[in-house]
Each structure stands twice: as C-alpha cells, then as structure tokens.
Coordinates of C-alpha atoms in Angstrom, one line a residue:
Chain A
X1 CA 117.9 106.9 45.5
X2 CA 119.4 104.3 47.9
X3 CA 122.2 102.4 46.3
X4 CA 124.7 101.5 48.9
X5 CA 123.9 99.9 52.3
X6 CA 126.5 99.3 55.0
X7 CA 125.7 96.9 57.8
X8 CA 127.9 97.1 60.9
X9 CA 127.3 94.3 63.4
X10 CA 129.7 91.8 65.1
X11 CA 127.2 89.0 64.6
X12 CA 127.3 87.4 61.2
X13 CA 123.8 86.1 61.9
X14 CA 122.5 89.6 62.7
X15 CA 123.9 90.8 59.4
X16 CA 122.3 87.9 57.6
X17 CA 118.9 88.6 59.4
X18 CA 119.0 92.3 58.4
X19 CA 119.9 91.6 54.8
X20 CA 117.1 89.1 54.5
X21 CA 114.6 91.9 55.6
X22 CA 115.8 94.2 52.8
X23 CA 114.2 93.9 49.3
X24 CA 116.2 91.9 46.8
X25 CA 114.9 93.5 43.7
X26 CA 116.1 97.0 44.3
X27 CA 119.7 96.4 43.2
X28 CA 121.2 97.4 46.5
X29 CA 125.0 97.1 47.0
X30 CA 125.6 95.6 50.4
X31 CA 128.8 96.1 52.5
X32 CA 129.5 94.6 55.9
X33 CA 131.7 95.3 58.9
X34 CA 132.3 93.2 62.0
X35 CA 133.1 95.9 64.5
X36 CA 132.9 99.7 64.9
X37 CA 136.5 100.4 63.7
X38 CA 136.0 98.4 60.5
X39 CA 132.6 100.1 60.1
X40 CA 134.3 103.5 60.2
X41 CA 136.9 102.4 57.7
X42 CA 134.3 100.9 55.4
X43 CA 132.2 104.1 55.6
X44 CA 135.1 106.2 54.5
X45 CA 135.8 103.9 51.5
X46 CA 132.2 103.2 50.4
X47 CA 130.2 106.3 51.4
X48 CA 127.0 104.3 51.8
X49 CA 123.6 105.9 51.6
X50 CA 122.4 104.2 54.7
X51 CA 124.4 102.6 57.6
X52 CA 122.8 100.1 59.9
X53 CA 124.7 100.1 63.1
X54 CA 124.7 97.7 66.1
X55 CA 125.8 99.2 69.5
X56 CA 127.6 96.5 71.5
X57 CA 130.6 95.5 69.4
X58 CA 134.2 94.7 70.2
X59 CA 137.2 97.0 69.3
X60 CA 134.9 100.0 68.9
X61 CA 131.3 100.3 70.0
X62 CA 128.5 101.5 68.0
X63 CA 128.4 104.7 70.0
X64 CA 132.0 105.5 69.2
X65 CA 131.6 104.6 65.6
X66 CA 128.6 106.9 65.2
X67 CA 130.5 109.7 66.7
X68 CA 133.5 109.1 64.4
X69 CA 131.4 108.8 61.3
X70 CA 129.2 111.9 62.0
X71 CA 132.4 113.9 62.8
X72 CA 133.7 113.2 59.3
X73 CA 130.3 113.4 57.5
X74 CA 127.5 115.4 59.1
X75 CA 125.1 114.1 56.4
X76 CA 125.7 110.4 57.4
X77 CA 122.4 108.5 57.7
X78 CA 122.9 106.0 60.5
X79 CA 120.1 103.7 61.7
X80 CA 120.9 102.0 65.0
X81 CA 119.6 98.5 65.3
X82 CA 119.6 97.2 68.9
X83 CA 117.8 94.9 71.3
X84 CA 118.3 97.2 74.2
X85 CA 116.1 100.2 73.7
X86 CA 116.3 101.9 77.1
X87 CA 115.5 105.6 76.9
X88 CA 119.0 106.5 78.0
X89 CA 120.6 104.6 75.1
X90 CA 118.2 106.0 72.6
X91 CA 118.7 109.5 73.7
X92 CA 122.5 109.0 73.6
X93 CA 122.6 107.8 70.0
X94 CA 120.2 110.4 68.7
X95 CA 122.3 113.1 70.4
X96 CA 125.4 111.6 68.7
X97 CA 123.7 112.0 65.3
X98 CA 121.9 108.8 64.6
X99 CA 118.9 109.1 62.3
X100 CA 116.6 106.6 64.1
X101 CA 116.7 103.5 66.4
X102 CA 115.1 100.2 65.4
X103 CA 114.5 97.3 67.8
X104 CA 115.8 93.8 67.2
X105 CA 114.5 91.4 66.0
X106 CA 113.7 93.3 62.8
X107 CA 110.6 92.6 60.7
X108 CA 110.4 92.9 57.0
X109 CA 107.4 95.3 57.0
X110 CA 109.2 97.6 59.5
X111 CA 112.3 97.8 57.3
X112 CA 110.3 98.5 54.2
X113 CA 108.6 101.4 55.9
X114 CA 112.0 102.7 57.1
X115 CA 113.4 102.5 53.6
X116 CA 110.5 104.6 52.2
X117 CA 111.1 107.2 54.9
X118 CA 114.8 107.3 54.2
X119 CA 114.2 107.5 50.4
X120 CA 112.0 110.5 51.0
X121 CA 114.6 112.1 53.2
X122 CA 117.3 111.6 50.6
X123 CA 115.2 113.0 47.8
X124 CA 114.4 116.1 49.8
X125 CA 118.1 116.6 50.5
X126 CA 118.8 116.4 46.8
Chain B
X1 CA 82.5 73.1 83.3
X2 CA 84.9 70.7 85.0
X3 CA 87.5 73.5 85.3
X4 CA 84.9 75.8 86.9
X5 CA 84.1 73.1 89.4
X6 CA 87.8 72.6 90.2
X7 CA 88.2 76.4 90.4
X8 CA 85.6 76.6 93.1
X9 CA 86.3 73.3 94.9
X10 CA 90.0 73.7 95.4
X11 CA 91.3 74.5 98.9
X12 CA 93.3 77.5 97.6
X13 CA 92.3 81.1 96.9
X14 CA 92.5 82.0 93.2
X15 CA 92.2 85.6 91.9
X16 CA 92.6 86.6 88.3
X17 CA 93.6 90.1 87.4
X18 CA 93.7 91.7 83.9
X19 CA 96.4 94.0 82.6
X20 CA 94.6 97.0 84.3
X21 CA 94.7 95.1 87.6
X22 CA 91.0 94.7 87.6
X23 CA 89.6 91.6 89.3
X24 CA 88.2 89.2 86.7
X25 CA 87.8 86.0 88.8
X26 CA 87.4 85.5 92.5
X27 CA 86.9 81.9 93.5
X28 CA 84.7 80.3 96.2
X29 CA 87.6 80.0 98.6
X30 CA 88.2 83.7 98.4
X31 CA 84.5 84.4 98.9
X32 CA 84.4 82.2 102.0
X33 CA 87.5 83.6 103.7
X34 CA 87.0 87.2 102.8
X35 CA 83.3 87.4 103.3
X36 CA 83.1 89.2 100.0
X37 CA 81.0 87.7 97.2
X38 CA 82.5 87.6 93.7
X39 CA 79.9 90.0 92.4
X40 CA 81.1 92.6 94.7
X41 CA 84.7 92.7 93.5
X42 CA 84.7 91.4 89.9
X43 CA 85.4 94.3 87.6
X44 CA 86.8 96.4 90.3
X45 CA 90.4 97.6 90.6
X46 CA 92.4 95.3 92.9
X47 CA 94.2 98.2 94.6
X48 CA 91.0 100.0 95.3
X49 CA 89.3 97.0 96.8
X50 CA 92.4 96.1 98.7
X51 CA 94.5 99.3 99.4
X52 CA 97.1 97.3 101.3
X53 CA 98.1 95.7 97.9
X54 CA 99.3 99.1 96.7
X55 CA 102.9 98.6 97.5
X56 CA 106.0 98.9 95.2
X57 CA 106.7 95.2 95.5
X58 CA 103.2 94.1 94.5
X59 CA 103.1 96.5 91.5
X60 CA 106.6 95.5 90.5
X61 CA 105.6 91.9 90.6
X62 CA 102.5 92.5 88.5
X63 CA 104.6 94.4 85.9
X64 CA 107.2 91.6 85.8
X65 CA 104.6 88.9 85.3
X66 CA 103.0 90.9 82.4
X67 CA 106.4 91.8 80.9
X68 CA 108.3 88.5 81.2
X69 CA 105.8 85.8 82.1
X70 CA 107.7 84.9 85.2
X71 CA 106.3 83.8 88.6
X72 CA 106.5 85.9 91.7
X73 CA 106.3 84.6 95.2
X74 CA 105.1 86.3 98.4
X75 CA 106.2 84.3 101.5
X76 CA 104.5 84.5 104.8
X77 CA 107.8 85.3 106.6
X78 CA 108.2 88.8 105.1
X79 CA 104.7 89.7 103.9
X80 CA 102.5 88.0 106.4
X81 CA 99.6 88.2 104.1
X82 CA 98.4 89.7 100.8
X83 CA 94.7 89.8 101.4
X84 CA 93.6 90.9 104.9
X85 CA 91.3 88.1 105.9
X86 CA 90.4 87.7 109.6
X87 CA 91.9 84.6 111.0
X88 CA 89.2 81.9 110.8
X89 CA 90.6 79.5 113.3
X90 CA 89.1 79.2 116.8
X91 CA 92.2 77.5 118.1
X92 CA 94.5 80.1 119.8
X93 CA 96.2 82.2 117.2
X94 CA 98.3 85.3 117.8
X95 CA 97.7 86.5 114.3
X96 CA 94.9 89.0 113.7
X97 CA 94.8 88.1 110.0
X98 CA 95.2 84.9 108.1
X99 CA 98.9 84.2 107.3
X100 CA 99.3 83.5 103.6
X101 CA 101.8 82.1 101.2
X102 CA 101.0 83.5 97.8
X103 CA 102.3 83.3 94.2
X104 CA 101.5 85.1 91.0
X105 CA 101.9 83.9 87.4
X106 CA 100.9 84.6 83.8
X107 CA 97.8 83.5 81.9
X108 CA 98.1 83.6 78.1
X109 CA 95.6 83.7 75.4
X110 CA 95.5 81.6 72.2
X111 CA 98.2 83.8 70.6
X112 CA 100.5 83.2 73.6
X113 CA 100.1 86.8 74.8
X114 CA 99.9 87.4 78.5
X115 CA 96.4 88.8 79.1
X116 CA 95.9 88.0 82.8
X117 CA 97.7 87.1 85.9
X118 CA 96.6 84.7 88.5
X119 CA 97.3 84.9 92.2
X120 CA 97.0 81.8 94.4
X121 CA 96.6 82.2 98.1
X122 CA 97.4 79.5 100.6
X123 CA 96.4 79.7 104.3
X124 CA 99.6 78.9 106.3
X125 CA 98.4 80.3 109.6
X126 CA 98.8 77.0 111.5
X127 CA 102.3 76.6 110.2
X128 CA 103.2 80.2 111.1
X129 CA 101.9 79.7 114.7
X130 CA 104.0 76.6 115.2
X131 CA 107.0 78.3 113.7
X132 CA 106.5 81.3 116.0
X133 CA 106.3 79.0 119.1
X134 CA 109.5 77.2 118.1
X135 CA 111.3 80.5 117.6
X136 CA 110.1 81.6 121.1
X137 CA 111.2 78.4 122.7
X138 CA 114.6 78.8 121.0
X139 CA 115.1 82.3 122.2
X140 CA 113.8 82.2 125.7
X141 CA 115.0 80.6 128.9
X142 CA 112.6 77.7 129.8
X143 CA 112.7 78.5 133.5
X144 CA 112.4 82.2 133.7
X145 CA 110.8 83.0 130.3
X146 CA 113.2 85.8 129.6
X147 CA 115.5 86.1 126.5
X148 CA 118.6 83.9 126.4
X149 CA 122.1 84.2 125.0
X150 CA 121.1 83.1 121.5
X151 CA 118.6 85.9 121.3
X152 CA 121.3 88.4 122.3
X153 CA 123.7 87.2 119.7
X154 CA 121.0 87.2 117.0
X155 CA 119.8 90.7 117.9
X156 CA 123.3 92.1 118.2
X157 CA 124.0 90.9 114.6
X158 CA 120.7 92.3 113.3
X159 CA 121.1 95.7 115.0
X160 CA 124.7 96.0 113.9
X161 CA 123.7 95.4 110.2
X162 CA 121.0 97.9 110.6
X163 CA 123.5 100.4 112.0
X164 CA 125.8 99.7 109.0
X165 CA 122.9 100.2 106.6
X166 CA 121.6 103.4 107.9
X167 CA 124.8 104.8 109.4
X168 CA 123.2 105.7 112.7
X169 CA 125.0 105.6 116.1
X170 CA 125.1 102.3 117.7
X171 CA 126.0 101.5 121.3
X172 CA 125.5 98.8 123.9
X173 CA 125.1 99.2 127.6
X174 CA 125.6 96.1 129.7
X175 CA 124.8 96.2 133.4
X176 CA 125.9 93.2 135.5
X177 CA 124.0 92.2 138.6
X178 CA 125.7 89.2 140.1
X179 CA 123.9 87.0 142.5
X180 CA 126.3 84.3 143.7
X181 CA 125.6 81.3 145.8
X182 CA 122.2 80.3 144.6
X183 CA 121.6 76.6 144.5
X184 CA 119.7 75.2 141.5
X185 CA 116.2 74.3 142.4
X186 CA 116.0 71.7 139.6
X187 CA 117.3 69.1 142.1
X188 CA 119.9 67.2 140.2
X189 CA 122.8 69.5 140.5
X190 CA 125.1 69.0 143.4
X191 CA 127.5 71.8 142.4
X192 CA 127.4 75.4 143.2
X193 CA 125.4 77.3 140.5
X194 CA 126.0 80.9 139.7
X195 CA 123.4 83.0 138.1
X196 CA 124.4 86.2 136.5
X197 CA 121.8 88.5 135.0
X198 CA 122.5 90.7 132.0
X199 CA 120.4 93.6 131.1
X200 CA 120.9 94.5 127.5
X201 CA 119.6 97.6 125.8
X202 CA 119.6 98.1 122.1
X203 CA 119.2 101.8 121.5
X204 CA 117.8 103.8 118.6
X205 CA 114.1 103.2 118.4
X206 CA 113.7 99.7 119.7
X207 CA 113.8 100.3 123.5
X208 CA 115.1 97.8 126.0
X209 CA 115.3 94.0 125.8
X210 CA 115.7 92.0 129.0
X211 CA 117.6 88.8 128.6
X212 CA 119.1 86.2 130.8
X213 CA 122.3 84.2 130.7
X214 CA 123.6 81.8 133.2
Chain C
X1 CA 128.3 57.5 74.4
X2 CA 126.1 56.6 71.3
X3 CA 126.1 58.5 68.1
X4 CA 122.7 60.2 68.6
X5 CA 123.7 61.4 72.1
X6 CA 127.0 62.7 70.6
X7 CA 125.3 64.6 67.7
X8 CA 122.9 66.4 70.1
X9 CA 125.8 67.6 72.1
X10 CA 127.8 69.0 69.3
X11 CA 126.5 72.3 68.1
X12 CA 127.8 73.5 64.7
X13 CA 129.4 76.9 64.5
X14 CA 126.4 78.4 62.8
X15 CA 124.1 77.0 65.5
X16 CA 126.3 78.6 68.2
X17 CA 126.2 81.9 66.3
X18 CA 122.4 81.8 66.0
X19 CA 122.1 81.0 69.7
X20 CA 124.5 83.9 70.4
X21 CA 122.4 86.3 68.5
X22 CA 119.1 85.1 70.1
X23 CA 120.7 85.5 73.5
X24 CA 121.8 89.0 72.5
X25 CA 118.3 89.9 71.5
X26 CA 116.7 88.3 74.5
X27 CA 119.0 89.9 77.0
X28 CA 118.8 93.3 75.3
X29 CA 115.0 93.2 75.5
X30 CA 115.3 92.0 79.1
X31 CA 117.5 94.9 80.1
X32 CA 115.1 97.3 78.5
X33 CA 112.0 95.9 80.2
X34 CA 113.8 95.4 83.5
X35 CA 114.5 99.1 83.6
X36 CA 110.8 99.8 83.5
X37 CA 109.9 97.1 86.0
X38 CA 112.4 97.9 88.7
X39 CA 112.9 101.5 87.8
X40 CA 116.6 101.4 87.4
X41 CA 119.0 101.2 84.5
X42 CA 120.3 97.7 84.0
X43 CA 123.3 96.8 81.8
X44 CA 123.4 93.2 80.6
X45 CA 126.6 92.3 78.8
X46 CA 126.5 90.4 75.6
X47 CA 126.2 86.8 76.7
X48 CA 128.9 84.3 76.4
X49 CA 128.1 80.8 75.4
X50 CA 130.0 77.7 76.3
X51 CA 129.1 74.1 76.0
X52 CA 130.6 71.7 78.6
X53 CA 130.1 68.5 80.5
X54 CA 128.2 69.1 83.7
X55 CA 131.1 68.0 86.1
X56 CA 133.2 70.9 84.6
X57 CA 130.4 73.4 85.6
X58 CA 131.3 74.1 89.3
X59 CA 134.9 74.7 88.4
X60 CA 133.9 77.1 85.6
X61 CA 131.6 79.0 87.7
X62 CA 134.1 79.3 90.6
X63 CA 136.7 80.5 88.2
X64 CA 134.4 83.3 87.1
X65 CA 133.3 84.4 90.6
X66 CA 136.5 84.1 92.6
X67 CA 137.1 87.9 92.4
X68 CA 134.1 88.3 94.6
X69 CA 135.3 86.2 97.5
X70 CA 131.8 86.3 99.1
X71 CA 128.7 85.9 97.0
X72 CA 125.0 85.6 97.2
X73 CA 123.2 83.2 94.9
X74 CA 119.7 82.9 93.6
X75 CA 118.8 79.6 92.0
X76 CA 115.7 78.8 90.1
X77 CA 114.7 75.9 87.9
X78 CA 112.7 76.5 84.8
X79 CA 110.6 74.1 82.7
X80 CA 109.3 74.2 79.2
X81 CA 110.7 72.5 76.2
X82 CA 113.7 74.5 77.3
X83 CA 114.4 73.3 80.8
X84 CA 117.3 73.8 83.2
X85 CA 118.7 75.8 86.0
X86 CA 119.3 79.5 86.3
X87 CA 122.0 80.6 88.8
X88 CA 122.3 84.3 89.5
X89 CA 125.4 85.2 91.4
X90 CA 125.6 88.6 93.1
X91 CA 128.7 90.3 94.4
X92 CA 129.1 90.7 98.1
X93 CA 127.0 93.5 99.7
X94 CA 124.5 93.3 96.8
X95 CA 121.6 92.3 99.1
X96 CA 122.0 95.4 101.2
X97 CA 122.5 97.6 98.2
X98 CA 119.3 96.2 96.6
X99 CA 117.3 96.9 99.8
X100 CA 118.4 100.6 99.6
X101 CA 117.6 100.7 95.9
X102 CA 114.2 99.3 96.1
X103 CA 112.9 101.1 99.1
X104 CA 111.8 104.6 98.3
X105 CA 111.4 105.5 101.9
X106 CA 114.2 104.7 104.4
X107 CA 111.9 105.0 107.4
X108 CA 109.7 102.3 106.0
X109 CA 112.7 100.0 105.7
X110 CA 113.8 100.7 109.3
X111 CA 110.6 99.4 110.7
X112 CA 110.6 96.2 108.6
X113 CA 111.7 92.9 110.1
X114 CA 115.1 91.5 110.7
X115 CA 117.7 92.7 108.2
X116 CA 118.8 89.2 107.2
X117 CA 115.2 88.2 106.2
X118 CA 114.8 91.5 104.3
X119 CA 118.1 90.9 102.5
X120 CA 117.1 87.4 101.6
X121 CA 113.7 88.4 100.3
X122 CA 115.1 91.3 98.3
X123 CA 117.7 89.1 96.6
X124 CA 114.9 86.6 95.9
X125 CA 112.6 89.2 94.4
X126 CA 115.2 90.9 92.2
X127 CA 116.8 87.5 91.3
X128 CA 113.4 86.2 90.4
X129 CA 112.6 89.2 88.1
X130 CA 116.1 89.1 86.5
X131 CA 116.0 85.4 85.8
X132 CA 112.4 85.6 84.6
X133 CA 113.3 88.4 82.3
X134 CA 116.2 86.6 80.6
X135 CA 114.7 83.1 80.5
X136 CA 111.3 84.4 79.6
X137 CA 112.5 86.5 76.6
X138 CA 114.7 83.6 75.4
X139 CA 111.7 81.3 75.6
X140 CA 109.5 83.8 73.8
X141 CA 112.0 84.2 70.9
X142 CA 112.0 80.4 70.6
X143 CA 108.2 80.2 70.8
X144 CA 108.3 78.3 74.1
X145 CA 106.5 78.9 77.4
X146 CA 108.3 78.1 80.7
X147 CA 107.3 77.8 84.3
X148 CA 109.5 78.3 87.3
X149 CA 110.1 76.9 90.8
X150 CA 110.3 79.4 93.7
X151 CA 113.8 80.7 93.9
X152 CA 116.3 79.5 96.5
X153 CA 118.7 82.0 98.0
X154 CA 122.1 81.7 99.7
X155 CA 123.3 84.9 101.3
X156 CA 126.9 86.1 101.6
X157 CA 128.8 82.9 101.5
X158 CA 132.4 82.1 100.5
X159 CA 132.3 81.2 96.9
X160 CA 134.2 77.9 97.5
X161 CA 131.6 76.6 99.8
X162 CA 128.6 78.0 98.0
X163 CA 129.2 76.3 94.7
X164 CA 129.2 72.5 95.0
X165 CA 129.3 69.7 92.5
X166 CA 126.7 67.7 94.5
X167 CA 123.5 67.7 92.6
X168 CA 124.6 67.8 88.9
X169 CA 124.3 64.7 86.8
X170 CA 127.8 63.9 85.5
X171 CA 126.3 62.3 82.3
X172 CA 124.7 65.5 81.2
X173 CA 125.9 68.3 78.9
X174 CA 125.3 71.8 79.9
X175 CA 125.0 74.8 77.7
X176 CA 126.2 77.6 79.8
X177 CA 125.1 81.1 78.9
X178 CA 126.9 83.7 81.0
X179 CA 126.3 87.4 81.2
X180 CA 127.6 90.1 83.4
X181 CA 125.0 92.4 84.8
X182 CA 125.1 95.8 86.5
X183 CA 122.4 97.8 88.1
X184 CA 123.7 101.4 87.7
X185 CA 121.8 102.8 90.6
X186 CA 123.1 100.9 93.6
X187 CA 126.2 99.5 91.9
X188 CA 125.0 95.9 92.1
X189 CA 126.8 93.5 89.8
X190 CA 127.2 89.8 89.2
X191 CA 126.7 86.9 86.8
X192 CA 123.8 85.0 85.4
X193 CA 124.4 81.4 84.3
X194 CA 121.7 79.4 82.5
X195 CA 122.4 75.7 82.5
X196 CA 120.1 73.8 80.1
X197 CA 119.7 70.1 80.5
X198 CA 120.5 67.4 77.9
X199 CA 116.8 66.8 77.0
X200 CA 116.5 70.4 75.9
X201 CA 119.5 70.3 73.5
X202 CA 117.7 68.5 70.6
X203 CA 114.7 70.7 70.9
X204 CA 116.9 73.8 71.1
X205 CA 118.8 72.8 67.9
X206 CA 115.4 72.4 66.1
X207 CA 114.2 75.7 67.5
X208 CA 117.3 77.5 66.3
X209 CA 116.8 76.1 62.8
X210 CA 113.1 77.3 62.8
X211 CA 114.2 80.7 64.0
X212 CA 116.8 81.3 61.3
X213 CA 114.5 80.0 58.6
X214 CA 112.3 83.0 59.0
X215 CA 115.3 85.0 57.7
X216 CA 116.1 82.9 54.6

C-alpha cells in the first residue's frame, strides 16, 4: 500500500508537474526536497514508499543521492525522472539501485501504470 | 492541383523521402536532369537508387531532420553534388557532374509529426565554374601560368594543418634557380628585373607543385 | 517605454521557473537524441536563463567565453512564433576534433579537400544539428514549428573580434538561454546561446501559461 511519496527535484515546477500527475483521491502523503542532500535527509526522516528522483541537481546529484539512499536502505524504491535518457545514464542509475527510469515530461497515464506496478511489487514484498 | 503544378514547374529539384528513406516524390526537374522517370524511382530506397548517398553525413542529416525537424545544408564547395546528374551545359564545363547546392528539411502531417523529408536540389554549375576560374586566376601567374606566392602560402598552411591533424612527417624542400639579368618583356619597366624560380615540393602523398615567384 | 512593452519584458518568477523546466526537458531530450544522431555521448548542462537588454548581450557573451581566447562560432536564425538567433560557440580546436570524431576512416579524411573548408563544413554540420536539436525540442514542447536559415560559421577567431555589437537592435530585449555542452568523445566543448526577439516574448509568455495549465 503506497502511502508516502518523496519527490526530489531542484525545480519547483517539476515537482508541481509530477504531483499533478499523481491521483488526488488515494490519500498520498507528499514530501519534497530541492536537492540530493536534502532528499537523502528527508528519506531518512520520512521513509517513503516511493521516491521520485531527478538526476541533475545542485549540492548533491541524483546519482549520488541514489547511491546514498540505497546504501542505507537496500529496499528503497527509487524512480528516476529525467529528460536525458541516454543509455549510459539509464544503465548507471539502474546499477546504482534505481527501480526504473521515466522520461520527462511525464504523462498522467504513464504515472498511473507505474503506480500499479509499484503497488504490485510492494504487495509481493509484504 | 495548383501545388502539383508548382511542384513540377519550379526550376528546382524536389525529392521527398519517407522515414524509411524511400522515395515518395520525384519532380519534373529531377526527371529531366536525371533522365529517370518518377515511376522508376518512387517507392524505391534512395540509397539503393543512388549508392553515392550512402555516406555518414547524409544519413546523419536524415536522422537529425526526422528527430529534430531541423534543416540540413549540402554546399557545392564540399559535396560537389548529391545526385550524380551529368552536366547538361554545352558551354565549357570542367565538371563531369552537375554541381549542386542542396538542402533537406522536415514535412509534417496534420498531427505535426514529421513523416517525410524534402530535399531540394539547385543547379549551381555555372557559379562553380566561374568561382573555379577566379580561384585559378588568383593562384597562378598571368604570364607563365604557374602557381604564385599566394598559392604557396595557402598550400603551406593547409599541409601544415594536415600534418598536425594526422601527425605524419612534414618537410619542405626549396631549390633555388636564380636567373639574373633578364629584362622584362612587358615593355614599360626600365629597371633591371630579377626572376627567381622556386620549386616547392609538398611531400606525403601529394607529389610536387611547381610555383613561381618574382 | 510604454506600459505594454514593459509588461512583456518582465517575466514573473513563476514564468522564469516554467521556462527553466521546459529548457531542462528540451535540452535533456536533445542530448539523448543527439547521441543517436551523431553517435557520441553529449552532455548538455542545465540551461541558465537571463533576460537582458540587447546592447548588454555582446558583453555578456564575451564574459562567458573569454577563457577560450580563440573560438569558432556557428550562428543560425530561426523563425516560428518563437523567433531569434542561436549562437553556438566552440572552444579552440573543436573544428579539428570534430573532423576526427565524425570521420570513421582517417584515410577518407586525408583525401578530402582543403582542411579549412573541411573544418568549416564540419562545424557547420554539427552546429546545425545541435542548434536544431535544442531549438526544435523547445519549439515542440511549446507546440510551435520553426524554420531555419543556413548556418554562418566563423572559424578560430579571437573572441574579442568575433563577437560584435553591430547588428543587434538596441531597443530589443533578449532572453538568453545559455548551456554548456560537451561531446565526450573528442572532448569538444562550448556554449549555446539562444536569443529570442521582442516579438516572441508575448507569445512565449502565453505558451508558458498553456504549458503549465496541463498540470493544474
């Protein structure tokens, strides 16, 4: 059951766009962070069910944040959201432990389908 | 109907390719200058019909047009031509094939998706011939017809950059032959004129180049 | 300056943020597609946006490129509802590095024409593709279609003499979108500046509004 969602992106507009794609009637608890370092701190505090992570951020990049989070919680479910989907970048984040990569700009239907898949994964884990 | 008439009346070659690089349209200008009727090429793969198009630059350009919707340009200076059409001019031309300036751009459907690309082909043979003549006149001595000092400076620069790019040995051999005491035959000079002949060889694969400086 | 002209030149903070995110998406997509087209990894930095009066532009560009000392420039105008100028500035030596990068067979390169023409054409080709990628993706996100002039190229000039104030209208406002780029194979780097004209600004503000309304 997805309850807590953490969105890590340095662009407030990107965070707004992502939130708007997520269903409003599921009672999700949203948490946000503006850079990778803040994202790691929030993760430790909140322990979200899903983390949406941008890659190019100041202070600490998405790559570094994924590595840090996965190091402390191997079960972390991190979905990378990026405009740059070059194979090298995708491979790198998946090797670091990301769950999947989504391409910006996001579409509502795509997010719905991802949430169903994640829900399924979480239920199997339980 | 009006667009079809323009398509065939215009003094430019127009070819339309789909995303598989198959020829979809081949206008009248292309028929006339190629000697190939539209029926013979429409539906066929452009690279099979014209194997000389099968170059990294051409393929890269097609990809970028389909991906980004930008325009790509093929100048006569570097490419000479895209389509090998025999030169149709009866006036002296040193070019075996028509010299062409070409450009490529996107064509979109009603959903704004790029479904085709167009290539326009412009015959610039006449301009290229004049340009070539001007370059020759600029690089050769008017009296003797052999290369002048400007040519040597230009060639030296080019070959030096080529040496830097490929890291191959580079050397110059200059042999002086001095012939003093020749009067100018032009008639107006009263002074003593000295002619000195330089023989300059640029090595590697190019062979020798004779030039003259006075 | 009248009130209407003033209001079109002043972007709100939110409008700048929306434009920033759109640029981020456009350039990210460009980098991804560029890698496929020119078969080399391209890194495009998150673009930086600045709005300024046109006379300030040459000074701003010079300030950013002075570390290069010598530069090559590819300039291309684009027209749609979004219209303006794209200036791609390559670091010194990029032309020759690009020639090596794009030619699969060195022998083929050696038999090609004069090096300066080859360098010029290579800069023009890569510049055209890079500009087309960034401007094209930006236009696509804003539901616009642009056309382009053939690119102009200046090869290996001192940056002071290459960037002049000559042809910019001093009455106009420019939105300058600046990104660093790097081709990993060949170590080619530089800057891309997109300068949009005054006429585009009102349209752009409306287009930004329409874009974000999809997410409300």
